[in-house]
PDB file of C-alpha atoms in Angstrom:
ATOM      1  CA  UNK A   1     122.351  24.572 122.153  1.00 60.00           C
ATOM      2  CA  UNK A   2     124.889  27.355 121.564  1.00 79.00           C
ATOM      3  CA  UNK A   3     125.644  29.721 124.405  1.00 88.00           C
ATOM      4  CA  UNK A   4     124.582  33.329 124.349  1.00 96.00           C
ATOM      5  CA  UNK A   5     126.648  36.499 124.347  1.00 98.00           C
ATOM      6  CA  UNK A   6     127.225  38.992 127.145  1.00 98.00           C
ATOM      7  CA  UNK A   7     127.648  42.508 125.771  1.00 98.00           C
ATOM      8  CA  UNK A   8     129.366  45.072 128.004  1.00 98.00           C
ATOM      9  CA  UNK A   9     127.865  48.312 126.706  1.00 98.00           C
ATOM     10  CA  UNK A  10     129.154  51.813 127.448  1.00 98.00           C
ATOM     11  CA  UNK A  11     126.401  54.424 127.865  1.00 98.00           C
ATOM     12  CA  UNK A  12     126.521  58.240 128.011  1.00 98.00           C
ATOM     13  CA  UNK A  13     127.980  59.956 131.068  1.00 97.00           C
ATOM     14  CA  UNK A  14     125.624  62.882 130.580  1.00 94.00           C
ATOM     15  CA  UNK A  15     124.837  63.800 126.973  1.00 96.00           C
ATOM     16  CA  UNK A  16     122.372  61.241 125.595  1.00 96.00           C
ATOM     17  CA  UNK A  17     123.629  61.868 122.054  1.00 96.00           C
ATOM     18  CA  UNK A  18     126.908  60.152 122.961  1.00 97.00           C
ATOM     19  CA  UNK A  19     125.389  56.665 122.702  1.00 98.00           C
ATOM     20  CA  UNK A  20     126.954  54.971 119.663  1.00 97.00           C
ATOM     21  CA  UNK A  21     124.948  53.507 116.774  1.00 97.00           C
ATOM     22  CA  UNK A  22     126.333  50.100 117.608  1.00 98.00           C
ATOM     23  CA  UNK A  23     125.227  50.438 121.233  1.00 98.00           C
ATOM     24  CA  UNK A  24     121.714  51.383 120.110  1.00 98.00           C
ATOM     25  CA  UNK A  25     121.596  48.329 117.862  1.00 98.00           C
ATOM     26  CA  UNK A  26     122.829  45.980 120.584  1.00 98.00           C
ATOM     27  CA  UNK A  27     120.473  47.353 123.230  1.00 98.00           C
ATOM     28  CA  UNK A  28     117.580  47.065 120.790  1.00 98.00           C
ATOM     29  CA  UNK A  29     118.228  43.455 119.797  1.00 98.00           C
ATOM     30  CA  UNK A  30     119.417  41.650 122.949  1.00 98.00           C
ATOM     31  CA  UNK A  31     116.966  39.603 124.981  1.00 98.00           C
ATOM     32  CA  UNK A  32     117.642  41.421 128.230  1.00 98.00           C
ATOM     33  CA  UNK A  33     119.418  44.485 129.593  1.00 98.00           C
ATOM     34  CA  UNK A  34     121.052  44.107 133.016  1.00 97.00           C
ATOM     35  CA  UNK A  35     121.100  47.660 134.380  1.00 97.00           C
ATOM     36  CA  UNK A  36     122.731  49.041 137.514  1.00 95.00           C
ATOM     37  CA  UNK A  37     119.587  51.117 138.109  1.00 95.00           C
ATOM     38  CA  UNK A  38     116.626  50.510 135.808  1.00 96.00           C
ATOM     39  CA  UNK A  39     115.145  53.876 136.792  1.00 95.00           C
ATOM     40  CA  UNK A  40     118.281  55.594 135.565  1.00 94.00           C
ATOM     41  CA  UNK A  41     118.551  53.602 132.323  1.00 97.00           C
ATOM     42  CA  UNK A  42     114.878  53.835 131.354  1.00 97.00           C
ATOM     43  CA  UNK A  43     115.037  57.488 130.123  1.00 97.00           C
ATOM     44  CA  UNK A  44     117.989  56.566 127.887  1.00 97.00           C
ATOM     45  CA  UNK A  45     116.076  53.655 126.346  1.00 98.00           C
ATOM     46  CA  UNK A  46     112.990  55.821 125.939  1.00 97.00           C
ATOM     47  CA  UNK A  47     115.074  58.496 124.196  1.00 97.00           C
ATOM     48  CA  UNK A  48     116.103  55.951 121.544  1.00 98.00           C
ATOM     49  CA  UNK A  49     112.791  54.092 121.376  1.00 98.00           C
ATOM     50  CA  UNK A  50     114.272  50.894 122.825  1.00 98.00           C
ATOM     51  CA  UNK A  51     111.746  48.515 124.422  1.00 97.00           C
ATOM     52  CA  UNK A  52     114.074  45.676 125.526  1.00 98.00           C
ATOM     53  CA  UNK A  53     113.183  44.231 128.965  1.00 98.00           C
ATOM     54  CA  UNK A  54     115.454  45.164 131.860  1.00 98.00           C
ATOM     55  CA  UNK A  55     116.447  43.667 135.189  1.00 96.00           C
ATOM     56  CA  UNK A  56     118.321  45.302 138.055  1.00 95.00           C
ATOM     57  CA  UNK A  57     121.941  44.283 138.510  1.00 95.00           C
ATOM     58  CA  UNK A  58     123.739  46.245 141.216  1.00 91.00           C
ATOM     59  CA  UNK A  59     126.129  45.788 144.129  1.00 85.00           C
ATOM     60  CA  UNK A  60     123.344  44.752 146.522  1.00 88.00           C
ATOM     61  CA  UNK A  61     121.957  41.896 144.396  1.00 91.00           C
ATOM     62  CA  UNK A  62     125.026  41.096 142.307  1.00 86.00           C
ATOM     63  CA  UNK A  63     125.576  37.521 143.523  1.00 86.00           C
ATOM     64  CA  UNK A  64     121.936  36.472 143.305  1.00 89.00           C
ATOM     65  CA  UNK A  65     121.240  38.170 139.967  1.00 93.00           C
ATOM     66  CA  UNK A  66     124.488  36.862 138.465  1.00 95.00           C
ATOM     67  CA  UNK A  67     123.337  33.233 138.543  1.00 94.00           C
ATOM     68  CA  UNK A  68     120.063  34.116 136.840  1.00 95.00           C
ATOM     69  CA  UNK A  69     121.922  35.981 134.116  1.00 97.00           C
ATOM     70  CA  UNK A  70     124.418  33.165 133.624  1.00 96.00           C
ATOM     71  CA  UNK A  71     121.587  30.649 133.282  1.00 96.00           C
ATOM     72  CA  UNK A  72     119.934  32.740 130.595  1.00 96.00           C
ATOM     73  CA  UNK A  73     123.258  33.142 128.788  1.00 97.00           C
ATOM     74  CA  UNK A  74     123.847  29.384 128.986  1.00 96.00           C
ATOM     75  CA  UNK A  75     120.455  28.874 127.342  1.00 96.00           C
ATOM     76  CA  UNK A  76     121.511  30.933 124.344  1.00 97.00           C
ATOM     77  CA  UNK A  77     120.104  34.341 125.221  1.00 97.00           C
ATOM     78  CA  UNK A  78     121.920  37.602 124.587  1.00 98.00           C
ATOM     79  CA  UNK A  79     122.343  40.008 127.506  1.00 98.00           C
ATOM     80  CA  UNK A  80     123.606  43.599 127.603  1.00 98.00           C
ATOM     81  CA  UNK A  81     125.274  44.868 130.776  1.00 98.00           C
ATOM     82  CA  UNK A  82     125.066  48.619 131.391  1.00 98.00           C
ATOM     83  CA  UNK A  83     125.949  50.857 134.319  1.00 96.00           C
ATOM     84  CA  UNK A  84     124.313  54.136 135.267  1.00 95.00           C
ATOM     85  CA  UNK A  85     126.825  56.002 133.110  1.00 94.00           C
ATOM     86  CA  UNK A  86     129.990  55.302 131.185  1.00 96.00           C
ATOM     87  CA  UNK A  87     131.768  51.985 130.708  1.00 96.00           C
ATOM     88  CA  UNK A  88     130.614  49.171 133.025  1.00 96.00           C
ATOM     89  CA  UNK A  89     133.073  47.722 135.581  1.00 93.00           C
ATOM     90  CA  UNK A  90     134.934  51.050 135.891  1.00 91.00           C
ATOM     91  CA  UNK A  91     134.081  51.622 139.568  1.00 87.00           C
ATOM     92  CA  UNK A  92     130.750  49.902 138.855  1.00 87.00           C
ATOM     93  CA  UNK A  93     129.335  46.390 139.438  1.00 85.00           C
ATOM     94  CA  UNK A  94     129.918  43.621 136.907  1.00 93.00           C
ATOM     95  CA  UNK A  95     133.386  42.184 137.406  1.00 93.00           C
ATOM     96  CA  UNK A  96     132.208  38.860 138.955  1.00 94.00           C
ATOM     97  CA  UNK A  97     129.687  38.399 136.133  1.00 96.00           C
ATOM     98  CA  UNK A  98     132.238  38.976 133.367  1.00 96.00           C
ATOM     99  CA  UNK A  99     134.815  36.756 135.057  1.00 96.00           C
ATOM    100  CA  UNK A 100     132.340  33.900 135.602  1.00 96.00           C
ATOM    101  CA  UNK A 101     130.928  34.193 132.083  1.00 96.00           C
ATOM    102  CA  UNK A 102     134.404  33.839 130.593  1.00 96.00           C
ATOM    103  CA  UNK A 103     135.205  30.907 132.864  1.00 96.00           C
ATOM    104  CA  UNK A 104     132.043  29.159 131.673  1.00 95.00           C
ATOM    105  CA  UNK A 105     132.940  29.666 128.029  1.00 96.00           C
ATOM    106  CA  UNK A 106     130.364  32.371 127.373  1.00 97.00           C
ATOM    107  CA  UNK A 107     131.432  34.989 124.855  1.00 97.00           C
ATOM    108  CA  UNK A 108     131.891  38.494 126.296  1.00 98.00           C
ATOM    109  CA  UNK A 109     131.885  41.373 123.820  1.00 98.00           C
ATOM    110  CA  UNK A 110     132.795  44.997 124.521  1.00 98.00           C
ATOM    111  CA  UNK A 111     130.699  47.750 122.982  1.00 98.00           C
ATOM    112  CA  UNK A 112     133.006  50.690 123.740  1.00 97.00           C
ATOM    113  CA  UNK A 113     132.020  54.262 124.295  1.00 97.00           C
ATOM    114  CA  UNK A 114     131.991  56.988 126.948  1.00 97.00           C
ATOM    115  CA  UNK A 115     134.245  56.849 130.005  1.00 97.00           C
ATOM    116  CA  UNK A 116     134.520  59.744 132.443  1.00 97.00           C
ATOM    117  CA  UNK A 117     138.161  58.903 133.228  1.00 97.00           C
ATOM    118  CA  UNK A 118     139.248  58.899 129.577  1.00 97.00           C
ATOM    119  CA  UNK A 119     137.166  61.966 128.755  1.00 97.00           C
ATOM    120  CA  UNK A 120     138.806  63.876 131.609  1.00 98.00           C
ATOM    121  CA  UNK A 121     142.297  62.782 130.572  1.00 98.00           C
ATOM    122  CA  UNK A 122     141.666  63.964 127.023  1.00 97.00           C
ATOM    123  CA  UNK A 123     141.034  67.564 128.101  1.00 97.00           C
ATOM    124  CA  UNK A 124     143.166  67.873 131.258  1.00 98.00           C
ATOM    125  CA  UNK A 125     146.460  68.853 129.676  1.00 97.00           C
ATOM    126  CA  UNK A 126     148.358  66.414 131.907  1.00 97.00           C
ATOM    127  CA  UNK A 127     150.601  63.643 130.530  1.00 96.00           C
ATOM    128  CA  UNK A 128     148.603  60.743 129.088  1.00 96.00           C
ATOM    129  CA  UNK A 129     151.418  58.403 128.068  1.00 95.00           C
ATOM    130  CA  UNK A 130     151.119  56.751 131.493  1.00 96.00           C
ATOM    131  CA  UNK A 131     148.209  57.076 133.893  1.00 98.00           C
ATOM    132  CA  UNK A 132     146.885  55.192 136.888  1.00 98.00           C
ATOM    133  CA  UNK A 133     143.147  54.957 137.451  1.00 97.00           C
ATOM    134  CA  UNK A 134     142.705  54.751 141.219  1.00 97.00           C
ATOM    135  CA  UNK A 135     138.911  55.003 141.411  1.00 96.00           C
ATOM    136  CA  UNK A 136     137.151  56.407 144.477  1.00 96.00           C
ATOM    137  CA  UNK A 137     139.341  57.284 147.487  1.00 97.00           C
ATOM    138  CA  UNK A 138     138.254  55.812 150.842  1.00 96.00           C
ATOM    139  CA  UNK A 139     135.459  57.712 152.579  1.00 93.00           C
ATOM    140  CA  UNK A 140     137.132  58.185 155.972  1.00 93.00           C
ATOM    141  CA  UNK A 141     139.822  60.835 156.368  1.00 89.00           C
ATOM    142  CA  UNK A 142     142.565  58.831 158.090  1.00 93.00           C
ATOM    143  CA  UNK A 143     142.093  55.862 155.792  1.00 96.00           C
ATOM    144  CA  UNK A 144     142.013  58.155 152.766  1.00 97.00           C
ATOM    145  CA  UNK A 145     145.287  59.868 153.693  1.00 95.00           C
ATOM    146  CA  UNK A 146     147.014  56.538 154.294  1.00 94.00           C
ATOM    147  CA  UNK A 147     145.716  55.305 150.927  1.00 97.00           C
ATOM    148  CA  UNK A 148     146.982  58.440 149.170  1.00 96.00           C
ATOM    149  CA  UNK A 149     150.416  58.143 150.783  1.00 92.00           C
ATOM    150  CA  UNK A 150     150.901  54.823 148.976  1.00 92.00           C
ATOM    151  CA  UNK A 151     150.646  56.798 145.703  1.00 95.00           C
ATOM    152  CA  UNK A 152     153.097  59.550 146.694  1.00 89.00           C
ATOM    153  CA  UNK A 153     155.993  58.330 144.521  1.00 84.00           C
ATOM    154  CA  UNK A 154     153.845  57.323 141.521  1.00 92.00           C
ATOM    155  CA  UNK A 155     155.123  59.141 138.425  1.00 92.00           C
ATOM    156  CA  UNK A 156     152.101  58.416 136.223  1.00 97.00           C
ATOM    157  CA  UNK A 157     149.162  60.829 136.049  1.00 98.00           C
ATOM    158  CA  UNK A 158     146.712  59.825 138.780  1.00 98.00           C
ATOM    159  CA  UNK A 159     142.980  59.649 138.050  1.00 98.00           C
ATOM    160  CA  UNK A 160     140.346  59.573 140.795  1.00 98.00           C
ATOM    161  CA  UNK A 161     136.564  59.680 140.974  1.00 97.00           C
ATOM    162  CA  UNK A 162     134.924  61.654 143.785  1.00 97.00           C
ATOM    163  CA  UNK A 163     131.463  62.701 144.939  1.00 95.00           C
ATOM    164  CA  UNK A 164     130.197  66.183 145.773  1.00 95.00           C
ATOM    165  CA  UNK A 165     129.985  65.242 149.475  1.00 94.00           C
ATOM    166  CA  UNK A 166     133.720  64.595 149.798  1.00 95.00           C
ATOM    167  CA  UNK A 167     135.330  66.759 147.122  1.00 97.00           C
ATOM    168  CA  UNK A 168     136.601  69.394 149.598  1.00 96.00           C
ATOM    169  CA  UNK A 169     137.941  66.831 152.057  1.00 96.00           C
ATOM    170  CA  UNK A 170     139.678  64.830 149.334  1.00 97.00           C
ATOM    171  CA  UNK A 171     141.337  67.914 147.856  1.00 97.00           C
ATOM    172  CA  UNK A 172     142.557  68.943 151.318  1.00 97.00           C
ATOM    173  CA  UNK A 173     143.990  65.484 151.972  1.00 97.00           C
ATOM    174  CA  UNK A 174     145.664  65.426 148.560  1.00 97.00           C
ATOM    175  CA  UNK A 175     147.298  68.770 149.289  1.00 95.00           C
ATOM    176  CA  UNK A 176     148.495  67.474 152.654  1.00 93.00           C
ATOM    177  CA  UNK A 177     149.943  64.292 151.159  1.00 93.00           C
ATOM    178  CA  UNK A 178     151.208  65.417 147.728  1.00 93.00           C
ATOM    179  CA  UNK A 179     151.942  69.048 148.534  1.00 91.00           C
ATOM    180  CA  UNK A 180     149.816  72.104 147.828  1.00 92.00           C
ATOM    181  CA  UNK A 181     151.799  72.951 144.668  1.00 91.00           C
ATOM    182  CA  UNK A 182     151.181  69.617 142.902  1.00 95.00           C
ATOM    183  CA  UNK A 183     149.402  70.358 139.610  1.00 96.00           C
ATOM    184  CA  UNK A 184     145.900  68.972 139.306  1.00 98.00           C
ATOM    185  CA  UNK A 185     142.677  69.156 137.294  1.00 98.00           C
ATOM    186  CA  UNK A 186     139.042  68.973 138.350  1.00 98.00           C
ATOM    187  CA  UNK A 187     136.711  67.787 135.589  1.00 98.00           C
ATOM    188  CA  UNK A 188     133.133  68.258 136.815  1.00 97.00           C
ATOM    189  CA  UNK A 189     129.851  67.186 135.210  1.00 97.00           C
ATOM    190  CA  UNK A 190     131.539  66.150 131.959  1.00 97.00           C
ATOM    191  CA  UNK A 191     129.317  66.367 128.838  1.00 97.00           C
ATOM    192  CA  UNK A 192     126.504  67.892 130.921  1.00 95.00           C
ATOM    193  CA  UNK A 193     125.041  71.398 130.926  1.00 93.00           C
ATOM    194  CA  UNK A 194     127.234  72.681 133.767  1.00 94.00           C
ATOM    195  CA  UNK A 195     130.495  71.023 132.726  1.00 97.00           C
ATOM    196  CA  UNK A 196     133.615  72.731 134.065  1.00 97.00           C
ATOM    197  CA  UNK A 197     137.299  71.856 133.868  1.00 98.00           C
ATOM    198  CA  UNK A 198     139.550  73.640 136.359  1.00 97.00           C
ATOM    199  CA  UNK A 199     143.336  73.331 136.440  1.00 97.00           C
ATOM    200  CA  UNK A 200     146.134  74.617 138.620  1.00 97.00           C
ATOM    201  CA  UNK A 201     147.900  73.768 141.840  1.00 97.00           C
ATOM    202  CA  UNK A 202     145.976  71.877 144.506  1.00 97.00           C
ATOM    203  CA  UNK A 203     145.954  74.986 146.674  1.00 96.00           C
ATOM    204  CA  UNK A 204     144.428  77.106 143.891  1.00 97.00           C
ATOM    205  CA  UNK A 205     141.799  74.460 143.160  1.00 97.00           C
ATOM    206  CA  UNK A 206     140.845  74.304 146.827  1.00 97.00           C
ATOM    207  CA  UNK A 207     140.361  78.083 146.794  1.00 97.00           C
ATOM    208  CA  UNK A 208     138.175  77.925 143.690  1.00 96.00           C
ATOM    209  CA  UNK A 209     136.016  75.133 145.065  1.00 96.00           C
ATOM    210  CA  UNK A 210     135.581  76.904 148.407  1.00 94.00           C
ATOM    211  CA  UNK A 211     134.719  80.213 146.722  1.00 95.00           C
ATOM    212  CA  UNK A 212     132.032  78.829 144.378  1.00 94.00           C
ATOM    213  CA  UNK A 213     129.343  76.511 145.750  1.00 93.00           C
ATOM    214  CA  UNK A 214     128.527  75.378 142.212  1.00 92.00           C
ATOM    215  CA  UNK A 215     131.981  73.804 141.993  1.00 94.00           C
ATOM    216  CA  UNK A 216     131.003  71.481 144.837  1.00 93.00           C
ATOM    217  CA  UNK A 217     128.023  70.007 142.994  1.00 95.00           C
ATOM    218  CA  UNK A 218     127.804  67.075 140.588  1.00 94.00           C
ATOM    219  CA  UNK A 219     130.166  64.251 139.698  1.00 95.00           C
ATOM    220  CA  UNK A 220     133.934  64.731 139.681  1.00 97.00           C
ATOM    221  CA  UNK A 221     137.039  63.326 138.066  1.00 98.00           C
ATOM    222  CA  UNK A 222     140.203  64.466 139.849  1.00 98.00           C
ATOM    223  CA  UNK A 223     143.483  64.232 137.981  1.00 98.00           C
ATOM    224  CA  UNK A 224     146.858  64.705 139.609  1.00 98.00           C
ATOM    225  CA  UNK A 225     150.208  65.194 137.931  1.00 97.00           C
ATOM    226  CA  UNK A 226     152.592  62.361 138.718  1.00 95.00           C
ATOM    227  CA  UNK A 227     155.599  62.764 140.954  1.00 89.00           C
ATOM    228  CA  UNK A 228     158.778  64.088 139.389  1.00 81.00           C
ATOM    229  CA  UNK A 229     160.797  61.022 138.300  1.00 69.00           C
ATOM    230  CA  UNK A 230     164.084  62.519 139.484  1.00 58.00           C
ATOM    231  CA  UNK A 231     165.447  61.061 142.727  1.00 58.00           C
ATOM    232  CA  UNK A 232     167.929  63.291 144.473  1.00 56.00           C
ATOM    233  CA  UNK A 233     169.949  60.283 145.612  1.00 57.00           C
ATOM    234  CA  UNK A 234     170.754  59.683 141.947  1.00 54.00           C
ATOM    235  CA  UNK A 235     172.322  63.145 141.729  1.00 59.00           C
ATOM    236  CA  UNK A 236     174.974  62.720 144.346  1.00 62.00           C
ATOM    237  CA  UNK A 237     175.349  62.394 148.082  1.00 69.00           C
ATOM    238  CA  UNK A 238     175.908  66.133 148.485  1.00 78.00           C
ATOM    239  CA  UNK A 239     172.436  67.030 147.187  1.00 80.00           C
ATOM    240  CA  UNK A 240     170.790  64.495 149.463  1.00 82.00           C
ATOM    241  CA  UNK A 241     172.830  65.655 152.473  1.00 85.00           C
ATOM    242  CA  UNK A 242     171.956  69.303 151.854  1.00 87.00           C
ATOM    243  CA  UNK A 243     168.271  68.545 151.510  1.00 87.00           C
ATOM    244  CA  UNK A 244     168.177  66.390 154.634  1.00 86.00           C
ATOM    245  CA  UNK A 245     169.904  69.096 156.702  1.00 88.00           C
ATOM    246  CA  UNK A 246     167.559  71.826 155.470  1.00 87.00           C
ATOM    247  CA  UNK A 247     164.456  69.677 155.929  1.00 85.00           C
ATOM    248  CA  UNK A 248     165.429  69.348 159.571  1.00 86.00           C
ATOM    249  CA  UNK A 249     165.550  73.131 159.999  1.00 86.00           C
ATOM    250  CA  UNK A 250     163.005  74.597 157.542  1.00 88.00           C
ATOM    251  CA  UNK A 251     159.509  73.939 156.171  1.00 88.00           C
ATOM    252  CA  UNK A 252     159.616  71.439 153.296  1.00 86.00           C
ATOM    253  CA  UNK A 253     158.856  74.016 150.611  1.00 86.00           C
ATOM    254  CA  UNK A 254     161.644  76.343 151.739  1.00 88.00           C
ATOM    255  CA  UNK A 255     164.096  73.473 152.131  1.00 86.00           C
ATOM    256  CA  UNK A 256     163.392  72.289 148.595  1.00 85.00           C
ATOM    257  CA  UNK A 257     163.670  75.795 147.115  1.00 86.00           C
ATOM    258  CA  UNK A 258     166.982  76.495 148.804  1.00 87.00           C
ATOM    259  CA  UNK A 259     168.409  73.104 147.856  1.00 86.00           C
ATOM    260  CA  UNK A 260     167.378  73.744 144.258  1.00 83.00           C
ATOM    261  CA  UNK A 261     169.319  77.028 144.238  1.00 83.00           C
ATOM    262  CA  UNK A 262     172.409  75.365 145.676  1.00 84.00           C
ATOM    263  CA  UNK A 263     172.413  72.215 143.520  1.00 81.00           C
ATOM    264  CA  UNK A 264     170.605  73.240 140.337  1.00 77.00           C
ATOM    265  CA  UNK A 265     168.150  70.364 140.723  1.00 81.00           C
ATOM    266  CA  UNK A 266     164.429  70.777 140.108  1.00 79.00           C
ATOM    267  CA  UNK A 267     162.555  72.237 143.073  1.00 82.00           C
ATOM    268  CA  UNK A 268     159.498  70.043 142.538  1.00 81.00           C
ATOM    269  CA  UNK A 269     161.594  66.870 142.487  1.00 81.00           C
ATOM    270  CA  UNK A 270     163.339  67.908 145.684  1.00 84.00           C
ATOM    271  CA  UNK A 271     160.034  68.733 147.342  1.00 84.00           C
ATOM    272  CA  UNK A 272     158.560  65.365 146.394  1.00 82.00           C
ATOM    273  CA  UNK A 273     161.628  63.605 147.752  1.00 81.00           C
ATOM    274  CA  UNK A 274     161.346  65.510 151.024  1.00 83.00           C
ATOM    275  CA  UNK A 275     157.660  64.585 151.239  1.00 82.00           C
ATOM    276  CA  UNK A 276     158.549  60.944 150.665  1.00 79.00           C
ATOM    277  CA  UNK A 277     161.085  61.042 153.501  1.00 78.00           C
ATOM    278  CA  UNK A 278     158.491  62.581 155.791  1.00 74.00           C
ATOM    279  CA  UNK A 279     155.974  59.864 154.895  1.00 71.00           C
ATOM    280  CA  UNK A 280     158.517  57.071 155.395  1.00 69.00           C
ATOM    281  CA  UNK A 281     159.609  58.340 158.790  1.00 61.00           C
TER     282      UNK A 281
END
């Protein structure tokens, strides 16, 4: 008996019309749909007239349900894996299933489509040649700040997911760690009725979110410009010495601005270097 196929199917992140023709065909013809939340997926299937049976497959039953799915795949059935929205495995359950299926010689096929991270990158106006998807920051403040500090020197555009409950706290921690002038973008409720994309410095975004309660509702993608790649130590000992002396006497922002005037180096690069020293100390 030939083994079945596991399809990893991307579903809309808001607008139901974003489901691809291929995804509709796959979801209509497989033997079973493994859904993160069947209650969430059912309206999508109903919208397209799809009557394929479903079973729940989420973080709380992942281990138990995985064996049942693998047995069905081993018997030649075709299974589609979907998350609540977007591309499965991107901050969603499914990784152990895909890994085990491949190890057992079961074919795994991607049916690509919507992804909140990619959609946000496409409209953010930040560099896309290199980006780092970091997922959801830790829930607790101290742990979150420590986690963010490990990303301080990353030069790629940073991409995070965040919930409405923690959006203000995460923005405040990002400003504390990366500096209030770091450029950032908030992409909220993408493809949905109340979609908004806000850009500016972290401090300006914090002000906008605090001023408008609607900007604290929904699902968020946070994008952060990467650190300036210039290291002041590569520009001579004098620049580093000047910056270190001023950092000891002035606030970081003033120290960086004054060093920039003296040396001709970029203020943002100097500020990021000063932040890095502060974090390392």
